[in-house]
Tab-separated table of C-alpha atoms in Angstrom:
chain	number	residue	atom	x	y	z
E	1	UNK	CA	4.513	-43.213	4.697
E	2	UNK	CA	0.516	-43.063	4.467
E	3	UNK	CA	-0.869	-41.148	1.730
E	4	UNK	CA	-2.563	-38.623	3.834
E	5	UNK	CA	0.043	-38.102	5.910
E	6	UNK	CA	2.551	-37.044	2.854
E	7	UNK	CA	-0.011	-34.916	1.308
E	8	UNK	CA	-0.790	-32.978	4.474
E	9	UNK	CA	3.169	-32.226	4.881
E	10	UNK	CA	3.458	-31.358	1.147
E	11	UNK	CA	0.378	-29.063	2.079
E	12	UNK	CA	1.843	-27.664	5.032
E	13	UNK	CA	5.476	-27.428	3.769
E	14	UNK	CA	3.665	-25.256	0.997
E	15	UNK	CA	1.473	-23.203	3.292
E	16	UNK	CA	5.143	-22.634	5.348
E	17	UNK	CA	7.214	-21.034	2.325
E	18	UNK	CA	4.079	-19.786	0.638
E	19	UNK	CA	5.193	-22.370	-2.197
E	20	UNK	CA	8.485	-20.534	-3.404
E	21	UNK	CA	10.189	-23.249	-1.934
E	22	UNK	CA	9.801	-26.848	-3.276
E	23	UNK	CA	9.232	-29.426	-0.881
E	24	UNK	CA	11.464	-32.590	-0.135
E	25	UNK	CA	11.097	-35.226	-2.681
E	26	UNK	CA	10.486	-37.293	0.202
E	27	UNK	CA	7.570	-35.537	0.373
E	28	UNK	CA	6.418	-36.206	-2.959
E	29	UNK	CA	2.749	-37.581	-3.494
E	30	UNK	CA	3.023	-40.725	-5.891
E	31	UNK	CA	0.012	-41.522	-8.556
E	32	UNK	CA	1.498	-45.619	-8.929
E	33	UNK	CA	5.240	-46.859	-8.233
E	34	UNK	CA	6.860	-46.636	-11.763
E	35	UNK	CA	9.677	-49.073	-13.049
E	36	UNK	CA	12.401	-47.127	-12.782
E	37	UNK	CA	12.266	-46.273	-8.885
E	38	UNK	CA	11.096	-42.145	-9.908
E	39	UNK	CA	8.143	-40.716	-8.187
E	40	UNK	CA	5.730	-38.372	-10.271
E	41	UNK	CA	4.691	-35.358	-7.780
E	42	UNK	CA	1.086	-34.472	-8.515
E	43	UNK	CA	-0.683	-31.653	-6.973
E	44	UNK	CA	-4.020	-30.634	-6.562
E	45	UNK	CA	-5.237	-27.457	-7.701
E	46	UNK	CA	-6.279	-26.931	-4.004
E	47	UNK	CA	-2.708	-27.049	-2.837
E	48	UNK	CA	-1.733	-24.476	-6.164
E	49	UNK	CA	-4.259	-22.671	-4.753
E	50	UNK	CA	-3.380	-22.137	-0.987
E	51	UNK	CA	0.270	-21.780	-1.467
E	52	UNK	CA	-0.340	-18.889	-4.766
E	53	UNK	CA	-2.669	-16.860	-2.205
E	54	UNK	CA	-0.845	-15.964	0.093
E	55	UNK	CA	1.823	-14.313	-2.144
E	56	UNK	CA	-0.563	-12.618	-4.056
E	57	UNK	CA	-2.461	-10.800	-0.980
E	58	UNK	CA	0.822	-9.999	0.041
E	59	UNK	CA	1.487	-8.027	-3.479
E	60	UNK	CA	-1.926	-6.355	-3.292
E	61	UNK	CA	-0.997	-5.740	0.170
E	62	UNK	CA	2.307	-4.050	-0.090
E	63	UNK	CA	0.911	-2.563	-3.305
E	64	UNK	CA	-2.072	-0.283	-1.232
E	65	UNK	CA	0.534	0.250	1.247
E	66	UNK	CA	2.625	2.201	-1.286
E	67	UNK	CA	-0.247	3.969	-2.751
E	68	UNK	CA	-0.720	5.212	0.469
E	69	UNK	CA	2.293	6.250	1.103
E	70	UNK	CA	2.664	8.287	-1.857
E	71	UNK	CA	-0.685	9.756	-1.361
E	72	UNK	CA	0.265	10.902	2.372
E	73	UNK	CA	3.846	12.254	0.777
E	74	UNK	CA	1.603	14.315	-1.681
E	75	UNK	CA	-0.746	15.640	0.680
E	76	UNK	CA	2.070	17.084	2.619
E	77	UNK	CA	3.755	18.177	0.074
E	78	UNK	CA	0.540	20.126	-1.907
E	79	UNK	CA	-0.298	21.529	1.536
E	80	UNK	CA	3.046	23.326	2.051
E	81	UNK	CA	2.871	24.528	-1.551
E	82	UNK	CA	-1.065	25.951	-0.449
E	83	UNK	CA	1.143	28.237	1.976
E	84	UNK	CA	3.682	29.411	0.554
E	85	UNK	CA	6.536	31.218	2.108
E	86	UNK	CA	4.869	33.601	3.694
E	87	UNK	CA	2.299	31.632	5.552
E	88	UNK	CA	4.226	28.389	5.761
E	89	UNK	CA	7.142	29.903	7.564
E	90	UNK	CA	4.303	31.264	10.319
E	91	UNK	CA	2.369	28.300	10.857
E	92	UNK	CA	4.365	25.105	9.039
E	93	UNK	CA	5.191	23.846	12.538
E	94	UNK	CA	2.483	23.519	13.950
E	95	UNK	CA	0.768	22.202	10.956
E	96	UNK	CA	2.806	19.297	11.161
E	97	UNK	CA	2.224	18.240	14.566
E	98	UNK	CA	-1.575	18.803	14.667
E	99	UNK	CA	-3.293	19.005	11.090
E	100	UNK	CA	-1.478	16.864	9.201
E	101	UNK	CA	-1.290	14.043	11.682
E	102	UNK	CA	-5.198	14.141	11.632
E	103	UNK	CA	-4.983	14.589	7.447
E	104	UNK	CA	-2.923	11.415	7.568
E	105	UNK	CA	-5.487	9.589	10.134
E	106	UNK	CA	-8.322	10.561	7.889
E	107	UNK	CA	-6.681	9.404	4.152
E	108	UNK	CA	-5.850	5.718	5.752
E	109	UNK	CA	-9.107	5.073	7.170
E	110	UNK	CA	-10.791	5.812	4.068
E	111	UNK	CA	-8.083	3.879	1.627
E	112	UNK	CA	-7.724	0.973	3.969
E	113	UNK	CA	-11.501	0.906	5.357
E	114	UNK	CA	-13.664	1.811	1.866
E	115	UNK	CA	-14.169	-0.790	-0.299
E	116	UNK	CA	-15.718	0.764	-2.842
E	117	UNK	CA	-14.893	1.238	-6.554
E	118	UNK	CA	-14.158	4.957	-6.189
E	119	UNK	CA	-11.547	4.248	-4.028
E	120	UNK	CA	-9.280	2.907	-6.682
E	121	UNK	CA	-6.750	4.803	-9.041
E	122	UNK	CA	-6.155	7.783	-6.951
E	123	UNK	CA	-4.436	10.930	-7.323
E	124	UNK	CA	-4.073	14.171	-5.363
E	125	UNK	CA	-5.368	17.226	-7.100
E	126	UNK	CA	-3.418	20.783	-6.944
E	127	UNK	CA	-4.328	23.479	-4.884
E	128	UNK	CA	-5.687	27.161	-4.946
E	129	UNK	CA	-4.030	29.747	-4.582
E	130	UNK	CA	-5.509	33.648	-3.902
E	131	UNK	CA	-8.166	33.129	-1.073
E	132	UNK	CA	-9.594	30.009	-2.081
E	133	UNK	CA	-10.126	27.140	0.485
E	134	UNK	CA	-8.732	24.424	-1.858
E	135	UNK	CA	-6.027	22.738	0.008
E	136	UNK	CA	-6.041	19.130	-1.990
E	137	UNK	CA	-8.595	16.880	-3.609
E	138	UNK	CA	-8.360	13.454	-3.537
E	139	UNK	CA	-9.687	11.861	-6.982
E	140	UNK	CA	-10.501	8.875	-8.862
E	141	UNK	CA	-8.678	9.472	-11.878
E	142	UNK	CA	-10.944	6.685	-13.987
E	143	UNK	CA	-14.233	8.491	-12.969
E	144	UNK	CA	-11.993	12.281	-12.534
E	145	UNK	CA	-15.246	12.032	-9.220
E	146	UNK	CA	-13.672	13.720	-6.017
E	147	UNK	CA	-13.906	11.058	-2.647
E	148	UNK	CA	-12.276	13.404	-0.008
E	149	UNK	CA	-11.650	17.348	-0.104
E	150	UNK	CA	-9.671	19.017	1.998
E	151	UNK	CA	-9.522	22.649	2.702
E	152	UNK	CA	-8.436	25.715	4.868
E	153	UNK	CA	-10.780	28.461	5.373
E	154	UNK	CA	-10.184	31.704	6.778
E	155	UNK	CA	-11.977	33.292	10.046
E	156	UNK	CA	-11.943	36.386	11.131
E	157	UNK	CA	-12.883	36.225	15.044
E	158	UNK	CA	-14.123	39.461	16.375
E	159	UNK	CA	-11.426	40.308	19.265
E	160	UNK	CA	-9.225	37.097	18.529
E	161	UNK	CA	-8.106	38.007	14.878
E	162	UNK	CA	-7.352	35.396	11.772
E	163	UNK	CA	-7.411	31.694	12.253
E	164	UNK	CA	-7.237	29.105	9.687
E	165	UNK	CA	-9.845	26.420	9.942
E	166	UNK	CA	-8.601	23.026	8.404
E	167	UNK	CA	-11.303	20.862	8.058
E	168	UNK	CA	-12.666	17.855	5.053
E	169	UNK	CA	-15.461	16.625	3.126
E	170	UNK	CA	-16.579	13.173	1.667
E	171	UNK	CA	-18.371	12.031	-1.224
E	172	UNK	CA	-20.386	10.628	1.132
E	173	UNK	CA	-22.612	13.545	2.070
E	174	UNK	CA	-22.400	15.296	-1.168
E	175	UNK	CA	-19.361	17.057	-0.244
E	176	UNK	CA	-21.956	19.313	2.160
E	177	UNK	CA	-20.517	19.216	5.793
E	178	UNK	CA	-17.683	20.059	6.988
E	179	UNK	CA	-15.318	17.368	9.358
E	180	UNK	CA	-13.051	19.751	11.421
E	181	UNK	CA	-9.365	18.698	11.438
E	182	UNK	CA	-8.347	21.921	14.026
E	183	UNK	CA	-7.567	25.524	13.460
E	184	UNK	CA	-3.775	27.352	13.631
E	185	UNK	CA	-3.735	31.206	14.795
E	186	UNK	CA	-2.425	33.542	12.404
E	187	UNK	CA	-2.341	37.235	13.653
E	188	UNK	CA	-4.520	40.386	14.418
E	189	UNK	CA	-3.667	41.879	10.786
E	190	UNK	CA	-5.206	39.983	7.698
E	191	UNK	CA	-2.727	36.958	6.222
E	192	UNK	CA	-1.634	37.090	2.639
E	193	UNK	CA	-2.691	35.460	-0.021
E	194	UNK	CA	-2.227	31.425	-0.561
E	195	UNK	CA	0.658	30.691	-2.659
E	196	UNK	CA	3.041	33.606	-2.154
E	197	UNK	CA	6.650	33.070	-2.334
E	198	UNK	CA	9.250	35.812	-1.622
């Protein structure tokens, strides 16, 4: 078999299994025929190369994915702590099928689209309790800089009564405007305070 033609199969063979698999010593590239009838496989650092790639995006890849993950599980979870009993049990439905939907959207755009440096070793921050706005920060833990804040504010709507207004902020802007994820109706008397468990 041509030379070429045995080191494009070795390559491709390689490129197939994403070189965990060894290919067919009757693939095997020989240097010179030795004595006793035993071919030497060579390869090129080129064909190390392509066939140690692919495994290793696939590592970083399945690595971000679980970051992610456990960054979405988190953000749920420090949310329903941010209500409490008293709130969550009013509006934890409907948080989950519009807010944190949007919350989710919002956190995987910015992991999976931002390349920069800040959005490495992440963690989610706690949240307020009282009347603060506070729901989560998301953090660089090397630099301890914020990179996406999200909050609930409270509005009191002449005629309408309390709403809570979920909305975010990036590093981006300074933190300064606010990105509105939606708002969830409370009632005509004033809600409790965050973090209150019966």
């Amino acid at each position: 078999m041509n030379k070429w033609l045995r080191k494009s199969l070795v390559i491709l063979f390689s490129i197939a299994t994403f070189g965990l698999v060894t290919p067919p010593a009757s693939l095997a590239i020989t240097d010179k025929p030795s004595d006793d009838s035993t071919e030497k496989v060579s390869f090129s650092d080129d064909v190390i190369e392509q066939t140690a790639s692919p495994v290793v995006e696939e590592e970083q890849l399945f690595e971000k994915e679980q970051i992610l993950t456990n960054i979405l599980n988190e953000a749920e979870e420090k949310s329903l702590l941010k209500f409490g009993d008293k709130i969550g049990g009013v509006i934890e439905d409907e948080f989950k099928e519009v807010i944190l939907p949007k919350m989710e959207e919002i956190i995987t755009y910015y992991l999976n689209e931002e390349s920069d440096e800040l959005f490495e070793h992440l963690e989610v921050s706690k949240p307020s309790g009282g009347t603060g706005e506070k729901i989560f920060h998301i953090y660089n833990t090397e630099t301890g800089q914020d990179v996406l804040r999200f909050h609930v504010r409270r509005e009191n709507r002449p005629l309408e009564g309390y709403w809570f207004n979920f909305h975010y902020h990036t590093y981006h802007d300074s933190f300064q405007s606010h990105k509105d994820l939606g708002s969830i109706y409370w009632d005509k008397n004033t809600p409790p305070n965050w973090m209150v468990y019966n």
